[in-house]
PDB file of C-alpha atoms in Angstrom:
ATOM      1  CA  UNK D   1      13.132  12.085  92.875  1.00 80.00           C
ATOM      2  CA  UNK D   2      14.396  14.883  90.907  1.00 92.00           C
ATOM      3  CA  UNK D   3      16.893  16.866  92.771  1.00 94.00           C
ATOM      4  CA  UNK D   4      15.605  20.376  91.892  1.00 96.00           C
ATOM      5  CA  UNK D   5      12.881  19.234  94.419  1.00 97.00           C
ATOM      6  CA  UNK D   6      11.484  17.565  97.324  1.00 96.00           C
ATOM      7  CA  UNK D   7       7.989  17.071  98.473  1.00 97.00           C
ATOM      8  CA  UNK D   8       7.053  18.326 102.120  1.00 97.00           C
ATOM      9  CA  UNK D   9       3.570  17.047 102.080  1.00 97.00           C
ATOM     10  CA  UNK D  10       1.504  15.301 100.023  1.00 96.00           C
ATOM     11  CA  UNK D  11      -2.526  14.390 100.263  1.00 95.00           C
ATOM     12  CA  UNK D  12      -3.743  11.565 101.566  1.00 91.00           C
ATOM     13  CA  UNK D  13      -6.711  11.464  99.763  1.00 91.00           C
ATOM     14  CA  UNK D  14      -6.854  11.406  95.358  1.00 90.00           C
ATOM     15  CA  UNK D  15      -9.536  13.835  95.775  1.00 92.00           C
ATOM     16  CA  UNK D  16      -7.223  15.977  97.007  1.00 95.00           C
ATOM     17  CA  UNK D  17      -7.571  18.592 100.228  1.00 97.00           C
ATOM     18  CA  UNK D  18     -10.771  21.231 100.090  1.00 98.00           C
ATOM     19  CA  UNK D  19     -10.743  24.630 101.653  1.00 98.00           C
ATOM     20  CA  UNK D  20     -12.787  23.681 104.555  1.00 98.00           C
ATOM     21  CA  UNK D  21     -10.259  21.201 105.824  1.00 98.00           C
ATOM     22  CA  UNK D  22      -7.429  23.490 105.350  1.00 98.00           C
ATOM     23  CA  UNK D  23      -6.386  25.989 108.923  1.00 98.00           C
ATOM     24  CA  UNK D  24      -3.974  28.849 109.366  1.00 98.00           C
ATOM     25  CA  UNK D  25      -2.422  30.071 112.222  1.00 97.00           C
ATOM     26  CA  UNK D  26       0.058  33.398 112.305  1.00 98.00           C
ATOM     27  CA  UNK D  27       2.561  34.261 114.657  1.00 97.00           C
ATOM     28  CA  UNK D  28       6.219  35.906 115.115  1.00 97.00           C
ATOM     29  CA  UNK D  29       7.804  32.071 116.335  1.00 97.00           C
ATOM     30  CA  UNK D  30       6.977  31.344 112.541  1.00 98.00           C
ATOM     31  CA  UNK D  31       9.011  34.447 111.067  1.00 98.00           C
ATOM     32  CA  UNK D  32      12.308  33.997 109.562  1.00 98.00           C
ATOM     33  CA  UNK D  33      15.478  33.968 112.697  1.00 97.00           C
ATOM     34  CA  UNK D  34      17.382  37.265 111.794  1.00 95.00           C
ATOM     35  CA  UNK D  35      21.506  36.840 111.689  1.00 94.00           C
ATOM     36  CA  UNK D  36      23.625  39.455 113.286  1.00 92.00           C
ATOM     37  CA  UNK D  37      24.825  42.094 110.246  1.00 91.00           C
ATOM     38  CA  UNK D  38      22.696  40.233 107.682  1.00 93.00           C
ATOM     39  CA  UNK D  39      19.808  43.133 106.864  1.00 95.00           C
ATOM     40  CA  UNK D  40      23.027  44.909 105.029  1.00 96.00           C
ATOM     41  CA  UNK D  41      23.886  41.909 103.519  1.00 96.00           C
ATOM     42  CA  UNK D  42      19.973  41.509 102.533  1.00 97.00           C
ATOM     43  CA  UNK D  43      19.902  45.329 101.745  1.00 97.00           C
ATOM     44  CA  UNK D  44      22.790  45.086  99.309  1.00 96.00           C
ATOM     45  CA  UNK D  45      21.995  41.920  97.441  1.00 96.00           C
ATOM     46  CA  UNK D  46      18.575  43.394  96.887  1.00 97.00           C
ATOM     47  CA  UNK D  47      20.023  46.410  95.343  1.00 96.00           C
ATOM     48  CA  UNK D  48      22.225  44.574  93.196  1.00 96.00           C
ATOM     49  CA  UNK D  49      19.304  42.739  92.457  1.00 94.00           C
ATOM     50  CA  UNK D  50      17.395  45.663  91.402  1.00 94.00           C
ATOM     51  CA  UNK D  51      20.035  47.475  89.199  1.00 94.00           C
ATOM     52  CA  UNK D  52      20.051  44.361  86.952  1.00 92.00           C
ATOM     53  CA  UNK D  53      16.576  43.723  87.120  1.00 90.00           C
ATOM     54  CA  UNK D  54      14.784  47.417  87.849  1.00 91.00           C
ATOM     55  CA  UNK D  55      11.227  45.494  87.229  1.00 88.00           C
ATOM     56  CA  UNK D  56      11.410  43.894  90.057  1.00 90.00           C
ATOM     57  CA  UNK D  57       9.737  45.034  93.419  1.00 90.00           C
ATOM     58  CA  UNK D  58       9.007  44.355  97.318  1.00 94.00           C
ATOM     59  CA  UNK D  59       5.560  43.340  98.905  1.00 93.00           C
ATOM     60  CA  UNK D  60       4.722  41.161 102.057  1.00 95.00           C
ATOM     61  CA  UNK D  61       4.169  37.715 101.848  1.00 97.00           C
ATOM     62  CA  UNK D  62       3.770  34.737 103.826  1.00 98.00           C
ATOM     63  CA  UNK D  63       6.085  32.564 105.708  1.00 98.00           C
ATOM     64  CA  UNK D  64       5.714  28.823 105.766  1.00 98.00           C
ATOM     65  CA  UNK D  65       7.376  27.259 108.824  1.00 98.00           C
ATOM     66  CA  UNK D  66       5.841  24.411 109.158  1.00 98.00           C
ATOM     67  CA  UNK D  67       2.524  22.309 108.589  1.00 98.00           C
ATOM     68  CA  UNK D  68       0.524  20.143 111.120  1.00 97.00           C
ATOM     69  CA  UNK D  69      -2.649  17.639 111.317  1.00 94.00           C
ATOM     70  CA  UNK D  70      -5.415  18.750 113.904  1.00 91.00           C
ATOM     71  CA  UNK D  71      -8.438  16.951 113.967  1.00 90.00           C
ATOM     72  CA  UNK D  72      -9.122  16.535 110.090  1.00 92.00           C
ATOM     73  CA  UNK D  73      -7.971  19.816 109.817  1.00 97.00           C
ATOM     74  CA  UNK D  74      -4.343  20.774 107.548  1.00 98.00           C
ATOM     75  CA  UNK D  75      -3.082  23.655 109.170  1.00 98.00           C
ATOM     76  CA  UNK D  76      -0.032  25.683 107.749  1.00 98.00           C
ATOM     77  CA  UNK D  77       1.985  27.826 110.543  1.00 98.00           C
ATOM     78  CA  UNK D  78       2.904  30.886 108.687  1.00 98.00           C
ATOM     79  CA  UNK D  79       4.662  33.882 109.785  1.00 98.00           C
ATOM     80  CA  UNK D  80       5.503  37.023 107.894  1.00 98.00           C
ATOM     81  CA  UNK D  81       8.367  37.707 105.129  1.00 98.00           C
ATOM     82  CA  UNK D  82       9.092  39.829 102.291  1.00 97.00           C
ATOM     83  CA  UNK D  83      10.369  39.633  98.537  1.00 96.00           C
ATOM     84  CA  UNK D  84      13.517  41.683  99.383  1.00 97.00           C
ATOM     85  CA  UNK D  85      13.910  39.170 102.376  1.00 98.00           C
ATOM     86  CA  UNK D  86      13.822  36.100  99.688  1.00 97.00           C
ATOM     87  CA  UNK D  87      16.233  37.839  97.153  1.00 96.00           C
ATOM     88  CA  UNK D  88      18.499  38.144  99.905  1.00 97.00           C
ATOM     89  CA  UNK D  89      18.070  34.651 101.330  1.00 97.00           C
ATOM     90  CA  UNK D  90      16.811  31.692  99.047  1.00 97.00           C
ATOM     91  CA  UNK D  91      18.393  33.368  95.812  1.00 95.00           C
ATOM     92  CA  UNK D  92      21.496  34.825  97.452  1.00 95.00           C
ATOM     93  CA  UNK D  93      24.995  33.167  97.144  1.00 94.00           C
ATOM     94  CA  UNK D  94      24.677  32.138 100.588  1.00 96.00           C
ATOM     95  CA  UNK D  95      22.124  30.309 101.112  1.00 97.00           C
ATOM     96  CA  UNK D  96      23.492  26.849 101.712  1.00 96.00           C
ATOM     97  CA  UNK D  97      25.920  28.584 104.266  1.00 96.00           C
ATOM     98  CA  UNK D  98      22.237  29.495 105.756  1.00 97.00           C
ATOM     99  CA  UNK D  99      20.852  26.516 105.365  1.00 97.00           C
ATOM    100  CA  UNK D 100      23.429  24.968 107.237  1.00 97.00           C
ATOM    101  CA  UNK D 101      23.807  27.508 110.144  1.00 97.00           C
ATOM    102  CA  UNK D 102      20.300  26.857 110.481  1.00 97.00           C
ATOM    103  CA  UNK D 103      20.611  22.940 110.983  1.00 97.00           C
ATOM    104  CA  UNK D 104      23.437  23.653 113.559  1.00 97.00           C
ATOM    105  CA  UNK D 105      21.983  26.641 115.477  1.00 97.00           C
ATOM    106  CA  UNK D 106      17.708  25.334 115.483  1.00 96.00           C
ATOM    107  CA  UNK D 107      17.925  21.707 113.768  1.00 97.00           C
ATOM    108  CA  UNK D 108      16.127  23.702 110.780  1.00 97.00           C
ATOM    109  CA  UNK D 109      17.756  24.132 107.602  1.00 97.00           C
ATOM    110  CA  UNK D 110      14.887  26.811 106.826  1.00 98.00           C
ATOM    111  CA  UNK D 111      15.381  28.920 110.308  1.00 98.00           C
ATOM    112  CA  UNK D 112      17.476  31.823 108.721  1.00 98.00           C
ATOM    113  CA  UNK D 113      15.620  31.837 105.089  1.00 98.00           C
ATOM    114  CA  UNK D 114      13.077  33.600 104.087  1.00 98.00           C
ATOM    115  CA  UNK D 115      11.060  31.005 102.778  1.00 98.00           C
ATOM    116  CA  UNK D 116       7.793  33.098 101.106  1.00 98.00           C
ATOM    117  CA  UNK D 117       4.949  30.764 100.397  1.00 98.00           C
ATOM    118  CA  UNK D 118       3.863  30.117  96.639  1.00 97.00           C
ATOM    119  CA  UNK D 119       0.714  28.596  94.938  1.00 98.00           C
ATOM    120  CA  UNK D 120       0.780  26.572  91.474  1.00 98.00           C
ATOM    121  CA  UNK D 121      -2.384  25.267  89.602  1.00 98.00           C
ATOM    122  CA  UNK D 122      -2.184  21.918  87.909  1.00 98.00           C
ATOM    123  CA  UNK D 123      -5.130  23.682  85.302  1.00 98.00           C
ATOM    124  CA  UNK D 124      -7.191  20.472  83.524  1.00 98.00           C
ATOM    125  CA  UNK D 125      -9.235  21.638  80.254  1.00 98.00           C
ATOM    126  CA  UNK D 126     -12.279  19.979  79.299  1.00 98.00           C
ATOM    127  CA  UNK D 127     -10.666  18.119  76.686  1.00 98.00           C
ATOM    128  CA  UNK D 128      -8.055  16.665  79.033  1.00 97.00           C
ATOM    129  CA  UNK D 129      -5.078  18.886  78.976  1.00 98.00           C
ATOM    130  CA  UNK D 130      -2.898  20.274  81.123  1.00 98.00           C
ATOM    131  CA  UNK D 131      -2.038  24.557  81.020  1.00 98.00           C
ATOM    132  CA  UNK D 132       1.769  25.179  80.576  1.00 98.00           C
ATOM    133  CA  UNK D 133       3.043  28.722  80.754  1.00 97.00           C
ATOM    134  CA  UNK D 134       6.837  29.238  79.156  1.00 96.00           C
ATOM    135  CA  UNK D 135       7.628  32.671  81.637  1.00 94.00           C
ATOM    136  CA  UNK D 136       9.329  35.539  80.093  1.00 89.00           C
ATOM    137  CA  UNK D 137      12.829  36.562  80.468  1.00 81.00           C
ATOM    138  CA  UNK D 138      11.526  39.679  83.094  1.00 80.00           C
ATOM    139  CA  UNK D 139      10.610  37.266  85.956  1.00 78.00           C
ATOM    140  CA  UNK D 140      12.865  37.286  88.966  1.00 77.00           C
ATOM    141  CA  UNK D 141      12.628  33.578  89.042  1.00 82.00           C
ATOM    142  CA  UNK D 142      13.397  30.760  86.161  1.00 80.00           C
ATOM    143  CA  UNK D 143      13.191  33.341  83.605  1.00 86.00           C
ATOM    144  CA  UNK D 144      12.780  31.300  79.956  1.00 92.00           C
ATOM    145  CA  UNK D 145      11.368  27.947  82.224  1.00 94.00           C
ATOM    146  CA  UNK D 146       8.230  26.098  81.578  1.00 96.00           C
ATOM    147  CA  UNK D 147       5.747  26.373  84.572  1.00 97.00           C
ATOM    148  CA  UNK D 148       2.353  26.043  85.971  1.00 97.00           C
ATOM    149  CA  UNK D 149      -0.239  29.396  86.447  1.00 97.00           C
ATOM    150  CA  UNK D 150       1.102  30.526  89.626  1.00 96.00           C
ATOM    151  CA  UNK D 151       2.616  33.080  92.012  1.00 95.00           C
ATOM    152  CA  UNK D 152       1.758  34.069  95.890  1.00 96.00           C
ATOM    153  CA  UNK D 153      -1.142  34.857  98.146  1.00 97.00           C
ATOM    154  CA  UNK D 154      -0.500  38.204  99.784  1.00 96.00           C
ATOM    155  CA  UNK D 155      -1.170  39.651 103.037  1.00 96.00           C
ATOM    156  CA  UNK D 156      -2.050  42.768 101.877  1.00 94.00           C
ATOM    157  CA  UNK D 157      -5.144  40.977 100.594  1.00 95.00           C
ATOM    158  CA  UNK D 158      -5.914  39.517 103.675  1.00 96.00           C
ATOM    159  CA  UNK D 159      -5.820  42.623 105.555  1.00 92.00           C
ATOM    160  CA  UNK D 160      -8.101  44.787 102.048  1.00 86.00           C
ATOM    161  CA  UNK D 161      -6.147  47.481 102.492  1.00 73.00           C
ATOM    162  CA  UNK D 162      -3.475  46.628  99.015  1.00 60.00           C
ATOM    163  CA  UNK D 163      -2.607  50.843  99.648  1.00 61.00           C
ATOM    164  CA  UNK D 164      -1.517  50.391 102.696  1.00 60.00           C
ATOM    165  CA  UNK D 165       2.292  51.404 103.422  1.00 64.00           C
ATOM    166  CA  UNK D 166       2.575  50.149 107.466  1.00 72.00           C
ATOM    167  CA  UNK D 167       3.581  46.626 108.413  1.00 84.00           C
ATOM    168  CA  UNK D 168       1.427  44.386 108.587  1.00 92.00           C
ATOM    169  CA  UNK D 169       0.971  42.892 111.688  1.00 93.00           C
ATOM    170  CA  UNK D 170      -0.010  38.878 112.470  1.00 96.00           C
ATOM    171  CA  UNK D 171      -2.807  39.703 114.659  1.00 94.00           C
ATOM    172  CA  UNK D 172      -4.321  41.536 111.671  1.00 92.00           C
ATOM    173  CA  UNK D 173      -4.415  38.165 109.688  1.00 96.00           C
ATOM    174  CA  UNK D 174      -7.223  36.031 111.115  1.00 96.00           C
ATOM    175  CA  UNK D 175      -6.700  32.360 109.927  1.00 96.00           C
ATOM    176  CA  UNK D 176     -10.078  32.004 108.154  1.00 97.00           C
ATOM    177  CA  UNK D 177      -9.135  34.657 105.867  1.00 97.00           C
ATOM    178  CA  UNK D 178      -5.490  33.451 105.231  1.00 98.00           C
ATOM    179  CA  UNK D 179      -6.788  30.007 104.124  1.00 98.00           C
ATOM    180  CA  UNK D 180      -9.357  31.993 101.873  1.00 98.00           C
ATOM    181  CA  UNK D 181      -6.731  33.880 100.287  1.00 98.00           C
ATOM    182  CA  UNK D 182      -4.824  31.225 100.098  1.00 98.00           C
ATOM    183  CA  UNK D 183      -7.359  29.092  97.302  1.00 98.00           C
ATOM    184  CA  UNK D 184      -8.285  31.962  95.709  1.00 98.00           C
ATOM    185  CA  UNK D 185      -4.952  33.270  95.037  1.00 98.00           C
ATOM    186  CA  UNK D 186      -4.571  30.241  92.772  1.00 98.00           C
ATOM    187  CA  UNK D 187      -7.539  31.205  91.622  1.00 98.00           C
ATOM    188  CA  UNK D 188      -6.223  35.128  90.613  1.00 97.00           C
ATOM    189  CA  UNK D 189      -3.072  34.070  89.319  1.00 97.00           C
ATOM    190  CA  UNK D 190      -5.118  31.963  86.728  1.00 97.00           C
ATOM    191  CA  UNK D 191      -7.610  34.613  85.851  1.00 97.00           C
ATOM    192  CA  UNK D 192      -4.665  37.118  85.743  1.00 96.00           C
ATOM    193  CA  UNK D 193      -1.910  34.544  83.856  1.00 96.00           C
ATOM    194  CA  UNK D 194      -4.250  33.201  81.015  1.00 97.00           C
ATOM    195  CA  UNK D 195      -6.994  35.416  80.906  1.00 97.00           C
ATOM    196  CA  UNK D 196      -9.767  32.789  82.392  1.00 97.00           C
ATOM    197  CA  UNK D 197     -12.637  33.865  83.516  1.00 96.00           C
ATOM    198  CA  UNK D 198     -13.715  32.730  87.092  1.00 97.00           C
ATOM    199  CA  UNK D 199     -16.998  30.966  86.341  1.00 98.00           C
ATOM    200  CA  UNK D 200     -14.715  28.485  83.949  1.00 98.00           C
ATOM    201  CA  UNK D 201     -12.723  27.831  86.976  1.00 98.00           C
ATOM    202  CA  UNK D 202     -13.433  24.711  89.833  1.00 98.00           C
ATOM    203  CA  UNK D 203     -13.259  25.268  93.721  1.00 98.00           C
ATOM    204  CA  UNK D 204      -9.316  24.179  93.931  1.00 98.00           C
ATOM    205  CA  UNK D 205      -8.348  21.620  95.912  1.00 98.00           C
ATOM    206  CA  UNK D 206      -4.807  21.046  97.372  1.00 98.00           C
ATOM    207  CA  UNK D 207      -2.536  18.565  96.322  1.00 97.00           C
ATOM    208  CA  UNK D 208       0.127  19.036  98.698  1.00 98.00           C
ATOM    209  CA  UNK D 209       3.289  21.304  99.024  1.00 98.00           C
ATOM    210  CA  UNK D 210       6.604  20.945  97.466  1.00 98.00           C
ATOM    211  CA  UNK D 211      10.084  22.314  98.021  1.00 98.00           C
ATOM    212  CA  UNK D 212      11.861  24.206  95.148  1.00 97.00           C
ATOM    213  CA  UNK D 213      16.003  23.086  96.147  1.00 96.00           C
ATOM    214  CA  UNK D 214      17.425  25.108  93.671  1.00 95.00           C
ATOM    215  CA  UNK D 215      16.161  28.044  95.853  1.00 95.00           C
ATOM    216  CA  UNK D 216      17.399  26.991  98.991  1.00 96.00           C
ATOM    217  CA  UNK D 217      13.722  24.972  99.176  1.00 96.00           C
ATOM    218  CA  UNK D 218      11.024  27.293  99.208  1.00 96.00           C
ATOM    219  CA  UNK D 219       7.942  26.008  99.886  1.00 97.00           C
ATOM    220  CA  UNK D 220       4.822  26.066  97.336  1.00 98.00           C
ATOM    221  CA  UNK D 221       1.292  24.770  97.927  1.00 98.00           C
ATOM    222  CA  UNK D 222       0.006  23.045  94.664  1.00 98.00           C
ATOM    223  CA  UNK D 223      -3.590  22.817  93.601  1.00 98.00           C
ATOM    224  CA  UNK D 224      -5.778  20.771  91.428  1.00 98.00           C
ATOM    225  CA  UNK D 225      -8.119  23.240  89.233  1.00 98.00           C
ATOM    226  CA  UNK D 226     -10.829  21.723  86.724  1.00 98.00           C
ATOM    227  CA  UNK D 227     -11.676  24.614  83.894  1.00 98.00           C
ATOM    228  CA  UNK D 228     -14.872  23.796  81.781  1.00 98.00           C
ATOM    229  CA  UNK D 229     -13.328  25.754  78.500  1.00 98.00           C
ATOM    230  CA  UNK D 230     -11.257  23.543  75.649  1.00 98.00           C
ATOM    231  CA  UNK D 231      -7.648  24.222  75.652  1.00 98.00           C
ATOM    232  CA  UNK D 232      -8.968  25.891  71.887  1.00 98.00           C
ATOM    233  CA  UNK D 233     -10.793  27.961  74.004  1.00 98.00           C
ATOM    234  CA  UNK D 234      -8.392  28.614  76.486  1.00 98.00           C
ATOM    235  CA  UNK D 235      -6.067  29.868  73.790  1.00 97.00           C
ATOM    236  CA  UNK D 236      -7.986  32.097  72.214  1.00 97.00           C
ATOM    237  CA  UNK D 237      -8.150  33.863  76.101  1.00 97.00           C
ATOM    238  CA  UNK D 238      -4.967  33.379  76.728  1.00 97.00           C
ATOM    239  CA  UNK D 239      -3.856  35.351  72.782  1.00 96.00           C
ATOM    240  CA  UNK D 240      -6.290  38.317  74.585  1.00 95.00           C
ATOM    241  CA  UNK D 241      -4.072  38.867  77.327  1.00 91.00           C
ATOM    242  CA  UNK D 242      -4.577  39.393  80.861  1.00 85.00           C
ATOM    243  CA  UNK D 243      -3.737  41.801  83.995  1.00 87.00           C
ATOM    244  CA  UNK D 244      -0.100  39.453  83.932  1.00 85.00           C
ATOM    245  CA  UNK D 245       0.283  38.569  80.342  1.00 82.00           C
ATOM    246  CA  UNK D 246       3.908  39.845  80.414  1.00 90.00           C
ATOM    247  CA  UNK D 247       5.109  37.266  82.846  1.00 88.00           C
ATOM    248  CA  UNK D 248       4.892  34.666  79.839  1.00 94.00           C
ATOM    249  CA  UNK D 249       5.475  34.213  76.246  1.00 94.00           C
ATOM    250  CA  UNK D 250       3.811  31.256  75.238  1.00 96.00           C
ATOM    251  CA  UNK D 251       1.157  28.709  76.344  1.00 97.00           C
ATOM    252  CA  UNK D 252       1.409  25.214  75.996  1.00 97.00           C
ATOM    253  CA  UNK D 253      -1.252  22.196  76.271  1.00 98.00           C
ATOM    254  CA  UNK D 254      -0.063  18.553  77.377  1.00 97.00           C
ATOM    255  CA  UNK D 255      -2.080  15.890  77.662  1.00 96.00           C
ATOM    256  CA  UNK D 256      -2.953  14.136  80.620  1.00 95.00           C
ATOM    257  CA  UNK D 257      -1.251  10.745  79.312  1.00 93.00           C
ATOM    258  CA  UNK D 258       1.716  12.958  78.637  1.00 94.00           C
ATOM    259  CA  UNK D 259       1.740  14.532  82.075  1.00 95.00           C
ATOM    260  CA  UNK D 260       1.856  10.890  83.590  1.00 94.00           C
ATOM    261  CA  UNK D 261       5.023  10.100  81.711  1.00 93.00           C
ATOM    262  CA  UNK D 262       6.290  13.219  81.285  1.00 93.00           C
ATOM    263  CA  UNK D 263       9.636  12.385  83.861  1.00 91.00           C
ATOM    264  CA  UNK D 264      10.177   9.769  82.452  1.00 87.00           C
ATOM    265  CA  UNK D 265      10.022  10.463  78.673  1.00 78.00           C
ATOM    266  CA  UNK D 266       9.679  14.057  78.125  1.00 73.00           C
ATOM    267  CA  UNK D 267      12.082  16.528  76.717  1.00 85.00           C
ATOM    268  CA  UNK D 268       9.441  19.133  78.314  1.00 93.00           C
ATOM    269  CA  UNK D 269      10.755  18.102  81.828  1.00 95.00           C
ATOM    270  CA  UNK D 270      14.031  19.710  81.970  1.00 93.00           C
ATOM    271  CA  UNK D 271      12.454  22.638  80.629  1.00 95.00           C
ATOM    272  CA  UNK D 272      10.174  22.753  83.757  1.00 96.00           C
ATOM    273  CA  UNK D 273      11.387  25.122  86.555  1.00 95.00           C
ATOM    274  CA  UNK D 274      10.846  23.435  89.927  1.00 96.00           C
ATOM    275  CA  UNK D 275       7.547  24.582  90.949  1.00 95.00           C
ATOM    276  CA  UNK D 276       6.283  22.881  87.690  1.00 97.00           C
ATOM    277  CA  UNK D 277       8.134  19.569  88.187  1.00 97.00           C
ATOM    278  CA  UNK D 278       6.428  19.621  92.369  1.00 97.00           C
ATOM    279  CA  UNK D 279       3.526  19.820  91.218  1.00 98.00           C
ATOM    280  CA  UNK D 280       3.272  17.339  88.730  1.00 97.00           C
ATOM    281  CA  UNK D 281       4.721  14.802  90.711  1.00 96.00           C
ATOM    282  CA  UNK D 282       2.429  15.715  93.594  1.00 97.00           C
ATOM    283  CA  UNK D 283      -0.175  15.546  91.381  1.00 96.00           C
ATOM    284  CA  UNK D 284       1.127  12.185  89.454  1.00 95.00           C
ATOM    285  CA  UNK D 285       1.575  10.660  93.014  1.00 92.00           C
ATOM    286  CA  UNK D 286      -1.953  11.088  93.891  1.00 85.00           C
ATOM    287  CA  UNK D 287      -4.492  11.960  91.483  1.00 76.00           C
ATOM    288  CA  UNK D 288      -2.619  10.064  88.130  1.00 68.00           C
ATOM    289  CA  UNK D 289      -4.814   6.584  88.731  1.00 61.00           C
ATOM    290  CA  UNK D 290      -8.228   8.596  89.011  1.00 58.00           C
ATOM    291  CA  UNK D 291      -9.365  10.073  85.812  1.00 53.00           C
TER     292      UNK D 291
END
């Protein structure tokens, strides 16, 4: 396994995981354990953060603390984070000192990080190739890196109130809703990313969820998205530009024989940021034998 990750779940099944056997439940236990003194420390690598990077910005997101298996049923336990919380966490200097704290103090390396949840599209063309984004160098994460569409499902969708300025509050996030936003999120980032638009786009299905190490192993849920457009096709949308056309510079098509081998023999894999590499093993691991 390549270090940069590590794979927290993967299906069972090659079809992979629909949106009806997929559960949420929120609550505070699933929230991030504050430290004594570490909001300033949170506060101040955020504005650090910020001075270099002035693009960047705060918003809610979800939590993943853990997953279980309920009668058929995939259900993530989510609590409630932030993006400042994950600057000052997973990217900071300190995480592994977290990380280990955690382990000592809970048994959970993850118990003092922030840990927001992410979503990643393995996108398949109709002529059998896989959607590649190279992300600009005004991203807060892997700036430069090769990736899959991608990015976060957000509370504030959950709740339809994206004005709001209040905290959000778990009892305002019923689980139904949280797994909808979840698949459609993956859903938006691809309409928003390459400029697709939603009838070319499958129901996703989940692959599984893998762990990005090089930031202290934040979790993201990868999906399995058919698109009835030519990767032609999906160039030509992709050269219009979309609502996020600034996070990237460049598309790139790989084919699905490529994508098999591509740890093994590619030059394109240590161009991949994490996220990318998770979810083509997860997808590799399970869907790589069914054409």
């Amino acid at each position: 396994m390549d270090p940069e990750i590590s794979l927290m779940f993967q299906s069972a099944s090659p079809l992979g995981i629909p949106e009806c056997h997929v559960g949420a439940e929120l609550s505070p236990l699933y929230d991030r354990h504050p430290l004594p003194g570490d909001r300033v420390q949170i506060e101040t690598t955020w504005a650090a953060r910020r001075q270099q990077e002035p693009w960047l910005f705060d918003g809610a997101k979800f939590r993943l603390h853990s997953i279980k298996q309920e009668g058929g049923i995939l259900v993530f336990r989510l609590g409630l984070t932030s993006y400042k919380d994950f600057v000052g966490t997973n990217l900071a200097g300190r995480v592994e000192q977290l990380r280990r704290q955690g382990h000592e103090d809970f048994g959970n390396s993850q118990a003092y990080l922030a840990d927001p949840l992410g979503v990643g599209a393995m996108l398949h063309t109709a002529d059998d190739r896989f959607v590649f984004l190279r992300r600009s160098l005004c991203v807060g994460e892997a700036p430069g890196k090769v990736d899959v569409p991608g990015g976060h499902p957000e509370p504030l969708v959950v709740t339809g109130d994206t004005t709001s300025q209040g905290p959000i509050r778990h009892q305002d996030l019923p689980g139904e809703l949280v797994v909808k936003e979840l698949f459609s999120s993956v859903l938006r980032e691809i309409q928003d990313e390459v400029n697709l638009p939603p009838s070319s786009l499958s129901c996703p299905v989940l692959l599984g969820i893998a762990r990005n190490e090089t930031s202290g192993g934040g979790a993201s849920a990868e999906f399995y998205v058919r698109c009835s457009l030519t990767s032609e096709e999906v160039q030509c949308n992709y050269a219009v530009g979309g609502p996020e056309a600034q996070e990237s510079t460049s598309i790139i098509f790989v084919t699905r024989e490529n994508v098999l081998t591509m740890e093994q023999s590619g030059d394109l894999w240590k161009e991949l940021c994490p996220s990318g590499k998770g979810a083509i093993k997860l997808y590799t691991g399970m869907m790589g034998q069914h054409p």
